[in-house]
């Protein structure tokens, strides 16, 4: 018995990740409760997006350094940067950071010191909910989502599109002469990608 190709089989394991709260952090649980209420009662896209990101795993809530944060917040005076994740310090940034208002789940000790020393402020999400319940005058940001595993992700090669796998890193035991250097890796043996 095969699968019904028209129906595409059963959709198993595709439940919404927002049905159940998976975090054990009591602060995050309260924030989810708060933004769930705000998203429902205000019909705000901002609140719905923050709620969706609060449900995400730690891998999908990457941190952001002060340099990137100050770059995104240049020419945005009077606006609050909102990041559902952690704000970290950037030791390579020798010159001072601009005065900015930042709301995040967490700040490293040095990042908090540098933001406050520049005359800025570090807000929590419950403080932001009181100040801007619908997310007015805010800039919603995300950290760079790059991790080592992403180098291995890619599409399978087809006859019509032979180059979809070109820059995809193979899972190889070792990077020597004897490993993955035959058919598909040299022109004299079949083909080369």
mmCIF file of C-alpha atoms in Angstrom:
data_model
loop_
_atom_site.group_PDB
_atom_site.id
_atom_site.type_symbol
_atom_site.label_atom_id
_atom_site.label_comp_id
_atom_site.label_asym_id
_atom_site.label_seq_id
_atom_site.Cartn_x
_atom_site.Cartn_y
_atom_site.Cartn_z
ATOM 1 C CA UNK A 1 0.000 0.000 0.000
ATOM 2 C CA UNK A 2 1.398 3.393 -0.958
ATOM 3 C CA UNK A 3 0.436 6.879 0.089
ATOM 4 C CA UNK A 4 -2.300 8.831 -1.599
ATOM 5 C CA UNK A 5 -0.258 11.199 -3.790
ATOM 6 C CA UNK A 6 -3.145 13.623 -4.294
ATOM 7 C CA UNK A 7 -3.801 13.961 -0.572
ATOM 8 C CA UNK A 8 -0.067 13.840 0.102
ATOM 9 C CA UNK A 9 -0.217 11.447 3.037
ATOM 10 C CA UNK A 10 -1.037 12.280 6.627
ATOM 11 C CA UNK A 11 0.330 15.494 8.089
ATOM 12 C CA UNK A 12 1.885 14.111 11.225
ATOM 13 C CA UNK A 13 3.887 16.169 13.698
ATOM 14 C CA UNK A 14 2.941 19.572 12.284
ATOM 15 C CA UNK A 15 1.047 20.931 15.260
ATOM 16 C CA UNK A 16 1.408 24.615 15.994
ATOM 17 C CA UNK A 17 4.343 25.304 18.278
ATOM 18 C CA UNK A 18 2.261 27.972 20.016
ATOM 19 C CA UNK A 19 -0.411 25.596 21.361
ATOM 20 C CA UNK A 20 1.619 24.721 24.437
ATOM 21 C CA UNK A 21 4.132 26.808 26.376
ATOM 22 C CA UNK A 22 7.403 24.866 26.440
ATOM 23 C CA UNK A 23 9.551 27.177 28.524
ATOM 24 C CA UNK A 24 10.004 26.631 32.260
ATOM 25 C CA UNK A 25 11.110 30.234 32.795
ATOM 26 C CA UNK A 26 8.354 31.868 34.904
ATOM 27 C CA UNK A 27 9.204 35.341 33.539
ATOM 28 C CA UNK A 28 8.832 34.160 29.930
ATOM 29 C CA UNK A 29 5.567 32.392 30.808
ATOM 30 C CA UNK A 30 4.131 35.640 32.148
ATOM 31 C CA UNK A 31 5.331 37.538 29.067
ATOM 32 C CA UNK A 32 3.626 34.997 26.800
ATOM 33 C CA UNK A 33 0.424 35.423 28.805
ATOM 34 C CA UNK A 34 0.688 39.228 28.548
ATOM 35 C CA UNK A 35 1.405 39.364 24.794
ATOM 36 C CA UNK A 36 -1.222 36.716 24.074
ATOM 37 C CA UNK A 37 -3.770 39.050 25.682
ATOM 38 C CA UNK A 38 -2.410 42.118 23.854
ATOM 39 C CA UNK A 39 -2.342 40.347 20.464
ATOM 40 C CA UNK A 40 -5.959 39.242 20.948
ATOM 41 C CA UNK A 41 -7.365 42.520 22.262
ATOM 42 C CA UNK A 42 -5.446 45.070 20.168
ATOM 43 C CA UNK A 43 -5.227 43.229 16.808
ATOM 44 C CA UNK A 44 -1.663 44.509 16.638
ATOM 45 C CA UNK A 45 0.727 42.782 14.216
ATOM 46 C CA UNK A 46 3.605 43.852 16.479
ATOM 47 C CA UNK A 47 2.161 42.024 19.510
ATOM 48 C CA UNK A 48 1.409 38.921 17.423
ATOM 49 C CA UNK A 49 5.009 38.860 16.120
ATOM 50 C CA UNK A 50 6.484 39.325 19.611
ATOM 51 C CA UNK A 51 4.227 36.524 20.909
ATOM 52 C CA UNK A 52 5.343 34.209 18.085
ATOM 53 C CA UNK A 53 9.008 34.934 18.838
ATOM 54 C CA UNK A 54 8.549 34.439 22.591
ATOM 55 C CA UNK A 55 7.413 30.880 21.815
ATOM 56 C CA UNK A 56 10.576 30.163 19.800
ATOM 57 C CA UNK A 57 13.446 27.982 20.952
ATOM 58 C CA UNK A 58 16.755 29.492 22.014
ATOM 59 C CA UNK A 59 18.316 28.586 18.639
ATOM 60 C CA UNK A 60 15.652 30.645 16.894
ATOM 61 C CA UNK A 61 16.153 33.621 19.248
ATOM 62 C CA UNK A 62 19.764 34.503 18.350
ATOM 63 C CA UNK A 63 21.527 37.265 20.303
ATOM 64 C CA UNK A 64 22.559 40.600 18.814
ATOM 65 C CA UNK A 65 25.750 42.544 19.512
ATOM 66 C CA UNK A 66 25.880 46.254 20.309
ATOM 67 C CA UNK A 67 27.614 47.126 17.018
ATOM 68 C CA UNK A 68 24.847 45.619 14.883
ATOM 69 C CA UNK A 69 22.220 47.150 17.143
ATOM 70 C CA UNK A 70 23.707 50.659 16.893
ATOM 71 C CA UNK A 71 24.019 50.247 13.090
ATOM 72 C CA UNK A 72 20.315 49.391 12.749
ATOM 73 C CA UNK A 73 19.294 52.209 15.095
ATOM 74 C CA UNK A 74 21.226 54.996 13.348
ATOM 75 C CA UNK A 75 18.904 57.785 12.103
ATOM 76 C CA UNK A 76 16.085 56.431 14.283
ATOM 77 C CA UNK A 77 16.007 58.916 17.156
ATOM 78 C CA UNK A 78 13.090 58.623 19.546
ATOM 79 C CA UNK A 79 12.404 54.992 18.614
ATOM 80 C CA UNK A 80 12.822 51.920 20.809
ATOM 81 C CA UNK A 81 14.752 48.901 19.511
ATOM 82 C CA UNK A 82 12.873 45.671 20.326
ATOM 83 C CA UNK A 83 14.714 42.349 20.271
ATOM 84 C CA UNK A 84 13.176 39.061 21.409
ATOM 85 C CA UNK A 85 16.510 37.682 22.539
ATOM 86 C CA UNK A 86 19.685 38.763 24.294
ATOM 87 C CA UNK A 87 21.763 41.888 23.719
ATOM 88 C CA UNK A 88 25.500 41.224 24.026
ATOM 89 C CA UNK A 89 28.515 43.511 24.317
ATOM 90 C CA UNK A 90 30.900 44.038 21.391
ATOM 91 C CA UNK A 91 34.488 44.486 22.589
ATOM 92 C CA UNK A 92 35.607 45.464 19.065
ATOM 93 C CA UNK A 93 33.545 48.640 19.337
ATOM 94 C CA UNK A 94 36.068 51.042 20.817
ATOM 95 C CA UNK A 95 34.248 54.310 20.177
ATOM 96 C CA UNK A 96 31.132 54.976 22.228
ATOM 97 C CA UNK A 97 27.704 53.780 21.297
ATOM 98 C CA UNK A 98 24.863 56.203 20.496
ATOM 99 C CA UNK A 99 22.120 56.986 22.992
ATOM 100 C CA UNK A 100 19.321 54.493 22.382
ATOM 101 C CA UNK A 101 16.375 52.879 24.086
ATOM 102 C CA UNK A 102 16.507 49.066 23.880
ATOM 103 C CA UNK A 103 13.965 46.437 24.930
ATOM 104 C CA UNK A 104 15.171 42.819 25.082
ATOM 105 C CA UNK A 105 14.668 39.583 26.991
ATOM 106 C CA UNK A 106 18.131 39.868 28.546
ATOM 107 C CA UNK A 107 21.276 41.989 28.496
ATOM 108 C CA UNK A 108 24.822 40.957 29.322
ATOM 109 C CA UNK A 109 26.305 42.935 32.194
ATOM 110 C CA UNK A 110 28.709 44.951 30.013
ATOM 111 C CA UNK A 111 26.092 45.642 27.334
ATOM 112 C CA UNK A 112 23.729 47.074 29.962
ATOM 113 C CA UNK A 113 26.537 49.233 31.420
ATOM 114 C CA UNK A 114 27.509 50.635 28.020
ATOM 115 C CA UNK A 115 23.932 51.418 26.959
ATOM 116 C CA UNK A 116 23.195 53.194 30.248
ATOM 117 C CA UNK A 117 26.564 55.022 30.221
ATOM 118 C CA UNK A 118 25.666 56.468 26.807
ATOM 119 C CA UNK A 119 22.465 57.899 28.315
ATOM 120 C CA UNK A 120 20.225 55.173 26.874
ATOM 121 C CA UNK A 121 17.885 52.809 28.675
ATOM 122 C CA UNK A 122 17.385 49.048 28.914
ATOM 123 C CA UNK A 123 13.719 48.027 29.039
ATOM 124 C CA UNK A 124 11.966 44.753 29.762
ATOM 125 C CA UNK A 125 8.956 43.608 27.737
ATOM 126 C CA UNK A 126 6.459 44.354 30.520
ATOM 127 C CA UNK A 127 7.771 47.939 30.682
ATOM 128 C CA UNK A 128 7.416 48.161 26.889
ATOM 129 C CA UNK A 129 3.823 46.881 27.114
ATOM 130 C CA UNK A 130 2.968 49.802 29.410
ATOM 131 C CA UNK A 131 4.778 52.329 27.238
ATOM 132 C CA UNK A 132 3.801 51.087 23.764
ATOM 133 C CA UNK A 133 1.093 48.385 23.942
ATOM 134 C CA UNK A 134 0.663 48.381 20.155
ATOM 135 C CA UNK A 135 4.372 48.748 19.388
ATOM 136 C CA UNK A 136 4.235 52.370 18.251
ATOM 137 C CA UNK A 137 7.627 54.056 17.737
ATOM 138 C CA UNK A 138 9.489 50.760 17.920
ATOM 139 C CA UNK A 139 11.886 48.960 15.583
ATOM 140 C CA UNK A 140 11.526 45.173 15.771
ATOM 141 C CA UNK A 141 14.913 43.497 15.208
ATOM 142 C CA UNK A 142 16.343 39.978 14.994
ATOM 143 C CA UNK A 143 19.860 38.696 15.555
ATOM 144 C CA UNK A 144 21.884 36.907 12.864
ATOM 145 C CA UNK A 145 20.680 33.328 12.626
ATOM 146 C CA UNK A 146 23.889 31.608 11.608
ATOM 147 C CA UNK A 147 25.112 28.369 13.120
ATOM 148 C CA UNK A 148 27.484 25.644 11.994
ATOM 149 C CA UNK A 149 24.702 23.197 11.054
ATOM 150 C CA UNK A 150 23.282 25.570 8.429
ATOM 151 C CA UNK A 151 26.291 24.934 6.170
ATOM 152 C CA UNK A 152 25.026 21.363 5.704
ATOM 153 C CA UNK A 153 21.469 22.293 4.697
ATOM 154 C CA UNK A 154 20.494 22.418 1.041
ATOM 155 C CA UNK A 155 18.342 20.949 -1.712
ATOM 156 C CA UNK A 156 18.748 17.609 -3.400
ATOM 157 C CA UNK A 157 20.309 17.666 -6.864
ATOM 158 C CA UNK A 158 18.058 16.935 -9.835
ATOM 159 C CA UNK A 159 18.862 16.429 -13.505
ATOM 160 C CA UNK A 160 17.131 19.728 -14.356
ATOM 161 C CA UNK A 161 18.932 21.675 -11.625
ATOM 162 C CA UNK A 162 22.358 20.140 -10.983
ATOM 163 C CA UNK A 163 23.781 23.099 -9.061
ATOM 164 C CA UNK A 164 21.443 23.301 -6.062
ATOM 165 C CA UNK A 165 23.919 21.343 -3.963
ATOM 166 C CA UNK A 166 27.116 23.155 -4.995
ATOM 167 C CA UNK A 167 27.856 25.081 -1.842
ATOM 168 C CA UNK A 168 26.343 22.581 0.582
ATOM 169 C CA UNK A 169 28.877 21.140 2.978
ATOM 170 C CA UNK A 170 28.801 17.319 3.122
ATOM 171 C CA UNK A 171 28.878 15.422 6.414
ATOM 172 C CA UNK A 172 32.296 13.775 5.993
ATOM 173 C CA UNK A 173 34.213 11.749 8.544
ATOM 174 C CA UNK A 174 37.485 13.299 7.427
ATOM 175 C CA UNK A 175 38.632 15.816 4.813
ATOM 176 C CA UNK A 176 41.316 13.665 3.223
ATOM 177 C CA UNK A 177 42.212 12.253 -0.184
ATOM 178 C CA UNK A 178 40.085 9.126 0.295
ATOM 179 C CA UNK A 179 36.870 10.785 1.455
ATOM 180 C CA UNK A 180 34.151 11.876 -0.988
ATOM 181 C CA UNK A 181 36.540 12.514 -3.849
ATOM 182 C CA UNK A 182 35.218 10.060 -6.457
ATOM 183 C CA UNK A 183 32.077 10.138 -8.653
ATOM 184 C CA UNK A 184 30.374 13.516 -8.457
ATOM 185 C CA UNK A 185 33.541 15.193 -7.250
ATOM 186 C CA UNK A 186 35.789 14.849 -10.316
ATOM 187 C CA UNK A 187 35.223 15.299 -14.007
ATOM 188 C CA UNK A 188 36.831 11.972 -14.992
ATOM 189 C CA UNK A 189 34.310 9.947 -12.967
ATOM 190 C CA UNK A 190 30.777 10.598 -14.183
ATOM 191 C CA UNK A 191 30.240 14.263 -13.327
ATOM 192 C CA UNK A 192 31.536 17.014 -11.091
ATOM 193 C CA UNK A 193 29.635 19.436 -8.879
#
